[in-house]
């Protein structure tokens, strides 16, 4: 019986799963689902797409577990599958839209882009202000290139080490750093005039390319 | 190939401000229960060679205590669609997986197909539930035998001794979308998989008995009944 106190490593559980005990997959997913959810939510920008992407990714991981070569941690591989599913959905959504970028903040909010995380007993005014800041930030984040966005989500937002993100994205660490730097610059441009960043330190020109 | 920044980075102060701003938007909440439930259902359904009994066990392990919102309804609802005779054409595959063998209760202790007793003989379950075993190959005959041994509720002279355990197993399956008014819903094992049998009341014409997949979405088999 596997449960919260299961002390087997992810790799041991995964090996058991591949050996025929499919239940162990559930244990691995349960261990990491909250972090996977956080990545999916911030990458896709709304809970509906996050749930869809996460479901697609985990079902795919389950049915194609044989493709896991064991050259990365199980959680890294799961994150990679989830991130790829989110990017697929993100790109697909942008292609579908006549206007590929959600420049209407209210529209983004209506799609669930904003997920309030203020404590329920926090000061209502402070909570409202924090929610508004988060809403503006997430809307701006939704306007930058997907590969930069996911790098920022993983590194700056969710706090994964650059080396781990490089393994998740299957690219060199230098690429992760580059995407983060370009993403931050683009995000700073998107946030110009919103009051979320110190205006005096904005670059003089607005020539940042996504 | 490492990508090279094509423009100078932000000034340190602004770079730090952007990073701090992003960090403040970190998601701290756990995955919502409804999302966890949806995903575990999808993963359970993705098991190609498992019985529904093991799917139920799988779901419970994944859900980690989440209570599946699956309720069977006896009666209520309106029959919204014409039922079809589909005894063998379902996409649902015959189960071939192993049975649950741990201490999980109720229908998830249904035995493996290879050990299934002949039709209508309750499977040798170690738990509370003892489900009638039906097969799509002779679904009509199986249903008629079932109704002879366990009559339609309204016609039954007395409560069947198995009623309690059968009812106990019902919470493991979702109710089909449409159930005729007055119909009886029973849990069964069809080809070794947990399923739901909907028996039309005598006044419905044509009166049918229909087996649905455990998620309530797919019609697996149907047969006409005498009124």
Short mmCIF file of C-alpha atoms in Angstrom, two decimals:
data_model
loop_
_atom_site.label_atom_id
_atom_site.label_comp_id
_atom_site.label_asym_id
_atom_site.label_seq_id
_atom_site.Cartn_x
_atom_site.Cartn_y
_atom_site.Cartn_z
CA UNK A 1 0.00 0.00 0.00
CA UNK A 2 1.39 3.31 -1.03
CA UNK A 3 0.44 6.45 0.77
CA UNK A 4 1.72 9.74 1.99
CA UNK A 5 4.34 7.95 4.07
CA UNK A 6 5.65 5.95 1.13
CA UNK A 7 9.40 6.32 1.37
CA UNK A 8 10.27 4.85 -1.99
CA UNK A 9 11.98 7.21 -4.36
CA UNK A 10 10.27 8.42 -7.49
CA UNK A 11 12.60 6.23 -9.49
CA UNK A 12 11.69 3.14 -7.47
CA UNK A 13 8.00 3.89 -7.87
CA UNK A 14 8.47 4.48 -11.57
CA UNK A 15 10.35 1.23 -12.00
CA UNK A 16 7.56 -0.58 -10.20
CA UNK A 17 5.04 1.15 -12.44
CA UNK A 18 6.88 0.12 -15.57
CA UNK A 19 7.18 -3.39 -14.22
CA UNK A 20 3.42 -3.62 -14.23
CA UNK A 21 2.12 -1.99 -11.08
CA UNK A 22 0.23 0.91 -12.58
CA UNK A 23 -0.85 2.13 -9.18
CA UNK A 24 2.60 3.47 -8.51
CA UNK A 25 2.14 6.06 -11.23
CA UNK A 26 -0.62 7.55 -9.12
CA UNK A 27 1.72 7.84 -6.18
CA UNK A 28 4.29 9.72 -8.23
CA UNK A 29 1.67 12.06 -9.66
CA UNK A 30 0.22 12.70 -6.26
CA UNK A 31 3.63 13.68 -4.94
CA UNK A 32 4.20 16.30 -7.57
CA UNK A 33 0.78 17.38 -8.71
CA UNK A 34 0.68 20.68 -6.84
CA UNK A 35 3.91 21.89 -8.41
CA UNK A 36 2.83 20.61 -11.80
CA UNK A 37 -0.43 22.44 -11.36
CA UNK A 38 1.36 25.67 -10.47
CA UNK A 39 3.53 25.45 -13.57
CA UNK A 40 0.57 24.63 -15.80
CA UNK A 41 -1.58 27.39 -14.34
CA UNK A 42 1.00 30.11 -14.79
CA UNK A 43 2.17 28.88 -18.19
CA UNK A 44 -1.24 28.60 -19.77
CA UNK A 45 -2.62 31.62 -17.92
CA UNK A 46 -5.97 30.23 -16.90
CA UNK A 47 -7.30 27.28 -14.90
CA UNK A 48 -9.28 25.75 -17.73
CA UNK A 49 -6.37 25.43 -20.09
CA UNK A 50 -4.12 24.41 -17.21
CA UNK A 51 -6.43 21.54 -16.29
CA UNK A 52 -6.72 20.47 -19.93
CA UNK A 53 -2.98 20.60 -20.49
CA UNK A 54 -2.22 18.80 -17.26
CA UNK A 55 -4.69 16.07 -18.06
CA UNK A 56 -3.31 15.62 -21.57
CA UNK A 57 0.22 15.57 -20.24
CA UNK A 58 -0.32 13.10 -17.43
CA UNK A 59 -2.35 10.72 -19.56
CA UNK A 60 0.39 10.92 -22.16
CA UNK A 61 3.05 10.31 -19.53
CA UNK A 62 1.10 7.36 -18.24
CA UNK A 63 0.55 5.73 -21.60
CA UNK A 64 4.05 6.48 -22.85
CA UNK A 65 5.99 5.81 -19.70
CA UNK A 66 8.19 3.43 -21.66
CA UNK A 67 9.62 6.44 -23.45
CA UNK A 68 11.15 7.63 -20.20
CA UNK A 69 14.79 6.77 -20.66
CA UNK A 70 15.86 7.30 -17.11
CA UNK A 71 18.40 9.98 -18.01
CA UNK A 72 16.61 12.58 -15.93
CA UNK A 73 14.73 12.54 -12.66
CA UNK A 74 11.17 11.33 -12.92
CA UNK A 75 9.87 14.68 -11.76
CA UNK A 76 11.98 16.43 -14.40
CA UNK A 77 10.49 14.23 -17.07
CA UNK A 78 6.97 14.85 -15.79
CA UNK A 79 7.59 18.58 -15.77
CA UNK A 80 8.90 18.37 -19.32
CA UNK A 81 5.78 16.59 -20.51
CA UNK A 82 3.56 19.10 -18.72
CA UNK A 83 5.44 22.13 -20.01
CA UNK A 84 5.32 20.82 -23.55
CA UNK A 85 1.59 20.23 -23.28
CA UNK A 86 1.13 23.77 -21.96
CA UNK A 87 3.23 25.26 -24.73
CA UNK A 88 1.29 23.32 -27.34
CA UNK A 89 -1.95 24.65 -25.93
CA UNK A 90 -0.59 28.16 -25.61
CA UNK A 91 0.57 28.25 -29.21
CA UNK A 92 -2.60 26.66 -30.46
CA UNK A 93 -4.73 29.20 -28.64
CA UNK A 94 -2.71 32.08 -30.03
CA UNK A 95 -3.02 30.79 -33.56
CA UNK A 96 -6.75 30.36 -33.15
CA UNK A 97 -7.35 33.88 -32.02
CA UNK A 98 -7.73 36.50 -34.69
CA UNK A 99 -6.05 38.80 -32.26
CA UNK A 100 -3.26 36.58 -31.03
CA UNK A 101 -2.54 38.56 -27.92
CA UNK A 102 -5.00 39.17 -25.08
CA UNK A 103 -4.55 42.92 -24.93
CA UNK A 104 -7.82 43.28 -23.11
CA UNK A 105 -7.10 42.70 -19.46
CA UNK A 106 -10.72 42.19 -18.63
CA UNK A 107 -10.91 39.48 -21.24
CA UNK A 108 -7.91 37.75 -19.72
CA UNK A 109 -9.44 38.00 -16.30
CA UNK A 110 -12.72 36.66 -17.57
CA UNK A 111 -10.91 33.59 -18.85
CA UNK A 112 -9.63 32.97 -15.38
CA UNK A 113 -6.12 34.30 -15.82
CA UNK A 114 -6.21 35.75 -12.37
CA UNK A 115 -6.13 33.42 -9.47
CA UNK A 116 -6.24 35.25 -6.23
CA UNK A 117 -3.85 33.89 -3.66
CA UNK A 118 -4.29 36.40 -0.90
CA UNK A 119 -5.22 34.91 2.41
CA UNK A 120 -8.98 34.97 2.93
CA UNK A 121 -8.63 36.86 6.21
CA UNK A 122 -6.23 39.45 4.83
CA UNK A 123 -7.14 43.10 4.75
CA UNK A 124 -9.73 43.42 1.97
CA UNK A 125 -8.22 46.58 0.53
CA UNK A 126 -4.74 45.11 0.52
CA UNK A 127 -6.05 41.91 -0.99
CA UNK A 128 -7.83 43.77 -3.73
CA UNK A 129 -4.71 45.74 -4.51
CA UNK A 130 -2.57 42.61 -4.56
CA UNK A 131 -5.05 40.88 -6.82
CA UNK A 132 -5.08 43.82 -9.19
CA UNK A 133 -1.29 43.86 -9.36
CA UNK A 134 -1.27 40.16 -10.05
CA UNK A 135 -3.93 40.55 -12.70
CA UNK A 136 -1.90 43.18 -14.53
CA UNK A 137 1.28 41.16 -14.24
CA UNK A 138 -0.26 37.95 -15.53
CA UNK A 139 -1.88 39.75 -18.42
CA UNK A 140 1.50 41.21 -19.36
CA UNK A 141 3.15 37.82 -18.98
CA UNK A 142 0.59 36.41 -21.37
CA UNK A 143 1.86 38.78 -24.05
CA UNK A 144 5.45 37.63 -24.21
CA UNK A 145 6.83 34.78 -26.30
CA UNK A 146 5.90 31.33 -24.98
CA UNK A 147 9.46 30.08 -24.60
CA UNK A 148 10.38 33.18 -22.59
CA UNK A 149 7.20 32.98 -20.61
CA UNK A 150 7.77 29.40 -19.53
CA UNK A 151 11.35 30.18 -18.55
CA UNK A 152 10.16 33.04 -16.36
CA UNK A 153 7.42 30.91 -14.84
CA UNK A 154 9.83 28.15 -13.92
CA UNK A 155 12.81 30.23 -12.79
CA UNK A 156 11.48 33.50 -11.42
CA UNK A 157 7.96 32.61 -10.47
CA UNK A 158 8.16 29.04 -9.20
CA UNK A 159 11.78 29.18 -8.15
CA UNK A 160 13.28 26.22 -10.00
CA UNK A 161 17.08 26.34 -10.36
CA UNK A 162 18.29 27.26 -13.83
CA UNK A 163 20.01 23.90 -14.18
CA UNK A 164 16.80 22.06 -13.40
CA UNK A 165 14.86 24.21 -15.85
CA UNK A 166 17.46 23.44 -18.50
CA UNK A 167 16.82 19.76 -17.95
CA UNK A 168 13.05 20.28 -18.04
CA UNK A 169 13.26 22.28 -21.25
CA UNK A 170 15.98 20.02 -22.64
CA UNK A 171 18.23 22.91 -23.54
CA UNK A 172 21.51 24.39 -22.30
CA UNK A 173 21.53 26.50 -19.16
CA UNK A 174 22.71 29.43 -21.23
CA UNK A 175 19.54 29.24 -23.25
CA UNK A 176 17.44 29.35 -20.10
CA UNK A 177 19.34 32.38 -18.86
CA UNK A 178 18.97 34.06 -22.24
CA UNK A 179 15.24 33.43 -22.36
CA UNK A 180 14.86 34.74 -18.84
CA UNK A 181 16.82 37.89 -19.60
CA UNK A 182 14.87 38.59 -22.78
CA UNK A 183 11.62 37.71 -21.08
CA UNK A 184 12.26 40.07 -18.19
CA UNK A 185 13.16 42.86 -20.58
CA UNK A 186 10.02 42.28 -22.60
CA UNK A 187 7.93 42.05 -19.47
CA UNK A 188 9.38 45.32 -18.20
CA UNK A 189 8.28 46.92 -21.44
CA UNK A 190 4.82 45.47 -21.14
CA UNK A 191 4.54 46.79 -17.60
CA UNK A 192 5.71 50.29 -18.42
CA UNK A 193 3.23 52.79 -17.09
CA UNK A 194 1.36 50.33 -14.91
CA UNK A 195 3.08 51.44 -11.74
CA UNK A 196 4.27 47.94 -10.94
CA UNK A 197 7.90 48.76 -11.67
CA UNK A 198 10.05 51.77 -10.81
CA UNK A 199 9.68 54.05 -13.84
CA UNK A 200 13.05 55.72 -13.43
CA UNK A 201 14.93 52.52 -14.11
CA UNK A 202 13.17 51.59 -17.35
CA UNK A 203 15.43 51.40 -20.38
CA UNK A 204 15.37 54.54 -22.48
CA UNK A 205 14.21 52.78 -25.61
CA UNK A 206 11.40 50.38 -26.05
CA UNK A 207 13.06 48.25 -28.64
CA UNK A 208 12.85 44.90 -26.94
CA UNK A 209 11.91 42.14 -29.28
CA UNK A 210 9.92 39.13 -28.18
CA UNK B 1 22.72 25.69 -29.29
CA UNK B 2 22.71 28.38 -26.67
CA UNK B 3 20.62 31.39 -27.50
CA UNK B 4 22.36 34.73 -27.16
CA UNK B 5 20.54 37.76 -25.82
CA UNK B 6 19.95 40.11 -28.72
CA UNK B 7 19.74 43.16 -26.52
CA UNK B 8 21.42 44.29 -23.37
CA UNK B 9 19.85 43.05 -20.19
CA UNK B 10 17.85 45.22 -17.88
CA UNK B 11 19.62 47.42 -15.36
CA UNK B 12 20.20 45.46 -12.20
CA UNK B 13 17.61 47.35 -10.20
CA UNK B 14 14.88 46.82 -12.75
CA UNK B 15 15.91 43.22 -13.29
CA UNK B 16 15.55 42.58 -9.59
CA UNK B 17 12.20 44.35 -9.54
CA UNK B 18 10.87 42.19 -12.35
CA UNK B 19 12.10 39.04 -10.66
CA UNK B 20 10.56 40.09 -7.36
CA UNK B 21 7.29 40.88 -9.08
CA UNK B 22 7.22 37.48 -10.74
CA UNK B 23 8.08 35.78 -7.47
CA UNK B 24 5.15 37.48 -5.80
CA UNK B 25 2.81 35.76 -8.27
CA UNK B 26 3.95 32.30 -7.37
CA UNK B 27 1.11 29.80 -7.08
CA UNK B 28 0.91 28.62 -3.50
CA UNK B 29 -2.43 26.89 -3.63
CA UNK B 30 -2.63 23.14 -4.13
CA UNK B 31 -4.25 21.67 -7.17
CA UNK B 32 -8.02 22.21 -6.85
CA UNK B 33 -9.90 19.13 -5.80
CA UNK B 34 -12.08 19.16 -8.90
CA UNK B 35 -9.01 19.20 -11.14
CA UNK B 36 -7.38 16.39 -9.17
CA UNK B 37 -10.58 14.38 -9.45
CA UNK B 38 -10.85 15.01 -13.17
CA UNK B 39 -7.27 13.98 -13.80
CA UNK B 40 -7.47 10.85 -11.75
CA UNK B 41 -10.56 9.86 -13.67
CA UNK B 42 -8.76 10.43 -16.95
CA UNK B 43 -5.80 8.40 -15.78
CA UNK B 44 -8.07 5.64 -14.60
CA UNK B 45 -9.80 5.58 -17.96
CA UNK B 46 -6.43 5.48 -19.71
CA UNK B 47 -5.61 2.09 -18.28
CA UNK B 48 -6.06 -0.12 -21.33
CA UNK B 49 -5.81 -3.49 -19.65
CA UNK B 50 -7.29 -3.01 -16.26
CA UNK B 51 -10.66 -3.90 -14.90
CA UNK B 52 -12.82 -1.10 -13.65
CA UNK B 53 -12.25 -2.55 -10.24
CA UNK B 54 -8.58 -1.75 -10.40
CA UNK B 55 -9.37 1.60 -11.97
CA UNK B 56 -11.41 2.42 -8.91
CA UNK B 57 -8.51 1.44 -6.70
CA UNK B 58 -6.16 3.47 -8.85
CA UNK B 59 -8.39 6.49 -8.66
CA UNK B 60 -8.60 6.29 -4.92
CA UNK B 61 -4.87 6.13 -4.54
CA UNK B 62 -4.43 9.12 -6.78
CA UNK B 63 -7.20 11.10 -5.22
CA UNK B 64 -5.67 10.57 -1.84
CA UNK B 65 -8.90 10.70 0.03
CA UNK B 66 -10.92 12.75 -2.36
CA UNK B 67 -14.41 11.41 -2.46
CA UNK B 68 -15.49 10.64 -5.98
CA UNK B 69 -18.66 12.48 -6.83
CA UNK B 70 -20.34 9.45 -8.22
CA UNK B 71 -23.86 8.69 -7.23
CA UNK B 72 -26.27 6.26 -8.72
CA UNK B 73 -29.88 7.20 -8.88
CA UNK B 74 -32.75 4.83 -8.64
CA UNK B 75 -35.55 6.42 -10.55
CA UNK B 76 -35.71 10.07 -11.56
CA UNK B 77 -34.63 11.62 -14.79
CA UNK B 78 -36.10 11.26 -18.22
CA UNK B 79 -35.15 8.80 -20.87
CA UNK B 80 -33.85 11.17 -23.48
CA UNK B 81 -32.52 8.88 -26.11
CA UNK B 82 -33.57 5.79 -27.94
CA UNK B 83 -31.54 2.90 -26.68
CA UNK B 84 -29.76 0.71 -29.18
CA UNK B 85 -29.03 -2.95 -29.34
CA UNK B 86 -25.30 -2.82 -28.94
CA UNK B 87 -24.20 -5.98 -27.32
CA UNK B 88 -20.83 -6.19 -28.93
CA UNK B 89 -19.96 -2.97 -30.62
CA UNK B 90 -18.84 -0.91 -27.71
CA UNK B 91 -15.44 0.67 -27.67
CA UNK B 92 -15.10 -0.65 -24.20
CA UNK B 93 -12.53 -3.38 -24.24
CA UNK B 94 -12.70 -6.65 -22.47
CA UNK B 95 -10.78 -6.49 -19.32
CA UNK B 96 -7.73 -8.62 -18.92
CA UNK B 97 -5.95 -7.02 -16.06
CA UNK B 98 -5.41 -8.26 -12.60
CA UNK B 99 -7.88 -7.72 -9.85
CA UNK B 100 -7.51 -5.64 -6.83
CA UNK B 101 -5.98 -7.68 -4.12
CA UNK B 102 -5.46 -5.24 -1.32
CA UNK B 103 -7.82 -4.27 1.40
CA UNK B 104 -9.87 -1.80 -0.61
CA UNK B 105 -13.54 -2.35 0.06
CA UNK B 106 -16.57 -2.82 -2.12
CA UNK B 107 -16.63 -3.40 -5.84
CA UNK B 108 -12.95 -2.90 -6.37
CA UNK B 109 -12.48 -6.37 -4.99
CA UNK B 110 -14.16 -7.84 -8.01
CA UNK B 111 -12.19 -10.82 -9.18
CA UNK B 112 -10.27 -11.10 -12.42
CA UNK B 113 -12.14 -12.20 -15.56
CA UNK B 114 -10.32 -15.47 -15.60
CA UNK B 115 -11.85 -16.34 -12.29
CA UNK B 116 -15.30 -15.05 -13.04
CA UNK B 117 -18.02 -17.45 -12.16
CA UNK B 118 -20.68 -18.33 -14.74
CA UNK B 119 -23.22 -15.67 -15.54
CA UNK B 120 -25.36 -14.59 -12.65
CA UNK B 121 -23.28 -16.42 -10.14
CA UNK B 122 -21.93 -13.81 -7.78
CA UNK B 123 -18.19 -13.44 -8.05
CA UNK B 124 -16.28 -14.76 -5.06
CA UNK B 125 -15.73 -11.36 -3.59
CA UNK B 126 -14.02 -11.06 -0.30
CA UNK B 127 -15.67 -7.76 0.55
CA UNK B 128 -19.22 -6.60 0.89
CA UNK B 129 -20.18 -6.36 -2.74
CA UNK B 130 -21.26 -9.39 -4.70
CA UNK B 131 -22.04 -8.37 -8.22
CA UNK B 132 -23.98 -10.30 -10.84
CA UNK B 133 -21.61 -11.35 -13.63
CA UNK B 134 -22.96 -10.71 -17.13
CA UNK B 135 -21.33 -11.06 -20.50
CA UNK B 136 -21.95 -9.06 -23.63
CA UNK B 137 -21.89 -12.24 -25.72
CA UNK B 138 -25.09 -13.48 -24.09
CA UNK B 139 -26.29 -10.28 -22.50
CA UNK B 140 -29.99 -10.87 -23.18
CA UNK B 141 -29.97 -14.32 -21.63
CA UNK B 142 -27.95 -13.06 -18.70
CA UNK B 143 -30.36 -10.23 -18.00
CA UNK B 144 -33.34 -12.55 -18.12
CA UNK B 145 -31.68 -14.95 -15.73
CA UNK B 146 -30.78 -12.05 -13.47
CA UNK B 147 -34.36 -10.84 -13.37
CA UNK B 148 -35.59 -14.32 -12.61
CA UNK B 149 -33.21 -14.63 -9.67
CA UNK B 150 -33.41 -11.00 -8.57
CA UNK B 151 -36.70 -9.57 -9.83
CA UNK B 152 -37.28 -5.95 -10.70
CA UNK B 153 -37.62 -4.12 -7.41
CA UNK B 154 -41.27 -3.19 -7.81
CA UNK B 155 -42.12 -6.81 -8.56
CA UNK B 156 -39.97 -8.35 -5.89
CA UNK B 157 -41.92 -9.87 -3.04
CA UNK B 158 -39.24 -9.13 -0.52
CA UNK B 159 -35.95 -7.40 -0.23
CA UNK B 160 -33.15 -9.44 -1.68
CA UNK B 161 -30.48 -10.43 0.83
CA UNK B 162 -27.93 -9.04 -1.57
CA UNK B 163 -29.59 -5.64 -1.80
CA UNK B 164 -27.47 -3.92 0.79
CA UNK B 165 -24.20 -5.03 -0.65
CA UNK B 166 -25.36 -4.17 -4.13
CA UNK B 167 -26.40 -0.72 -3.08
CA UNK B 168 -23.09 -0.31 -1.30
CA UNK B 169 -21.29 -0.92 -4.55
CA UNK B 170 -23.30 1.65 -6.43
CA UNK B 171 -21.30 4.64 -5.28
CA UNK B 172 -18.37 3.44 -7.35
CA UNK B 173 -20.12 4.23 -10.64
CA UNK B 174 -21.62 7.40 -12.00
CA UNK B 175 -25.27 7.51 -12.92
CA UNK B 176 -26.01 7.30 -16.66
CA UNK B 177 -27.12 10.59 -18.15
CA UNK B 178 -30.69 9.47 -18.70
CA UNK B 179 -32.58 7.09 -16.52
CA UNK B 180 -36.30 6.55 -17.16
CA UNK B 181 -38.69 7.48 -14.42
CA UNK B 182 -39.15 4.47 -12.20
CA UNK B 183 -36.22 2.56 -13.63
CA UNK B 184 -34.04 0.43 -11.43
CA UNK B 185 -30.31 0.83 -11.47
CA UNK B 186 -28.05 -1.99 -10.44
CA UNK B 187 -24.29 -2.44 -10.35
CA UNK B 188 -23.09 -5.40 -12.38
CA UNK B 189 -19.88 -6.81 -13.79
CA UNK B 190 -20.06 -6.95 -17.57
CA UNK B 191 -17.26 -8.95 -19.12
CA UNK B 192 -15.42 -8.57 -15.87
CA UNK B 193 -15.72 -4.79 -15.69
CA UNK B 194 -17.78 -2.81 -13.28
CA UNK B 195 -20.85 -1.46 -15.06
CA UNK B 196 -24.33 -0.17 -14.40
CA UNK B 197 -27.50 -1.92 -15.46
CA UNK B 198 -30.58 0.22 -16.01
CA UNK B 199 -33.82 -1.73 -16.07
CA UNK B 200 -36.81 0.09 -17.48
CA UNK B 201 -40.02 -0.08 -15.47
CA UNK B 202 -42.75 -2.30 -16.89
CA UNK B 203 -44.82 0.62 -18.19
CA UNK B 204 -42.06 1.81 -20.54
CA UNK B 205 -42.39 0.64 -24.11
CA UNK B 206 -40.26 -0.76 -25.52
CA UNK B 207 -38.99 -1.94 -22.19
CA UNK B 208 -35.25 -2.53 -22.16
CA UNK B 209 -32.37 -3.34 -19.90
CA UNK B 210 -29.21 -1.43 -20.74
CA UNK B 211 -25.70 -1.73 -19.42
CA UNK B 212 -23.61 1.42 -19.18
CA UNK B 213 -19.93 1.89 -18.57
CA UNK B 214 -18.99 2.84 -15.05
CA UNK B 215 -18.56 6.48 -15.98
CA UNK B 216 -22.17 6.50 -17.17
CA UNK B 217 -21.22 7.73 -20.63
CA UNK B 218 -21.21 4.68 -22.84
CA UNK B 219 -23.92 2.21 -23.58
CA UNK B 220 -22.31 -1.21 -23.54
CA UNK B 221 -25.20 -3.56 -24.18
CA UNK B 222 -28.96 -3.50 -24.38
CA UNK B 223 -31.75 -5.97 -24.66
CA UNK B 224 -35.53 -5.84 -24.88
CA UNK B 225 -37.58 -7.03 -21.95
CA UNK B 226 -41.08 -8.35 -21.77
CA UNK B 227 -43.49 -5.89 -20.21
#
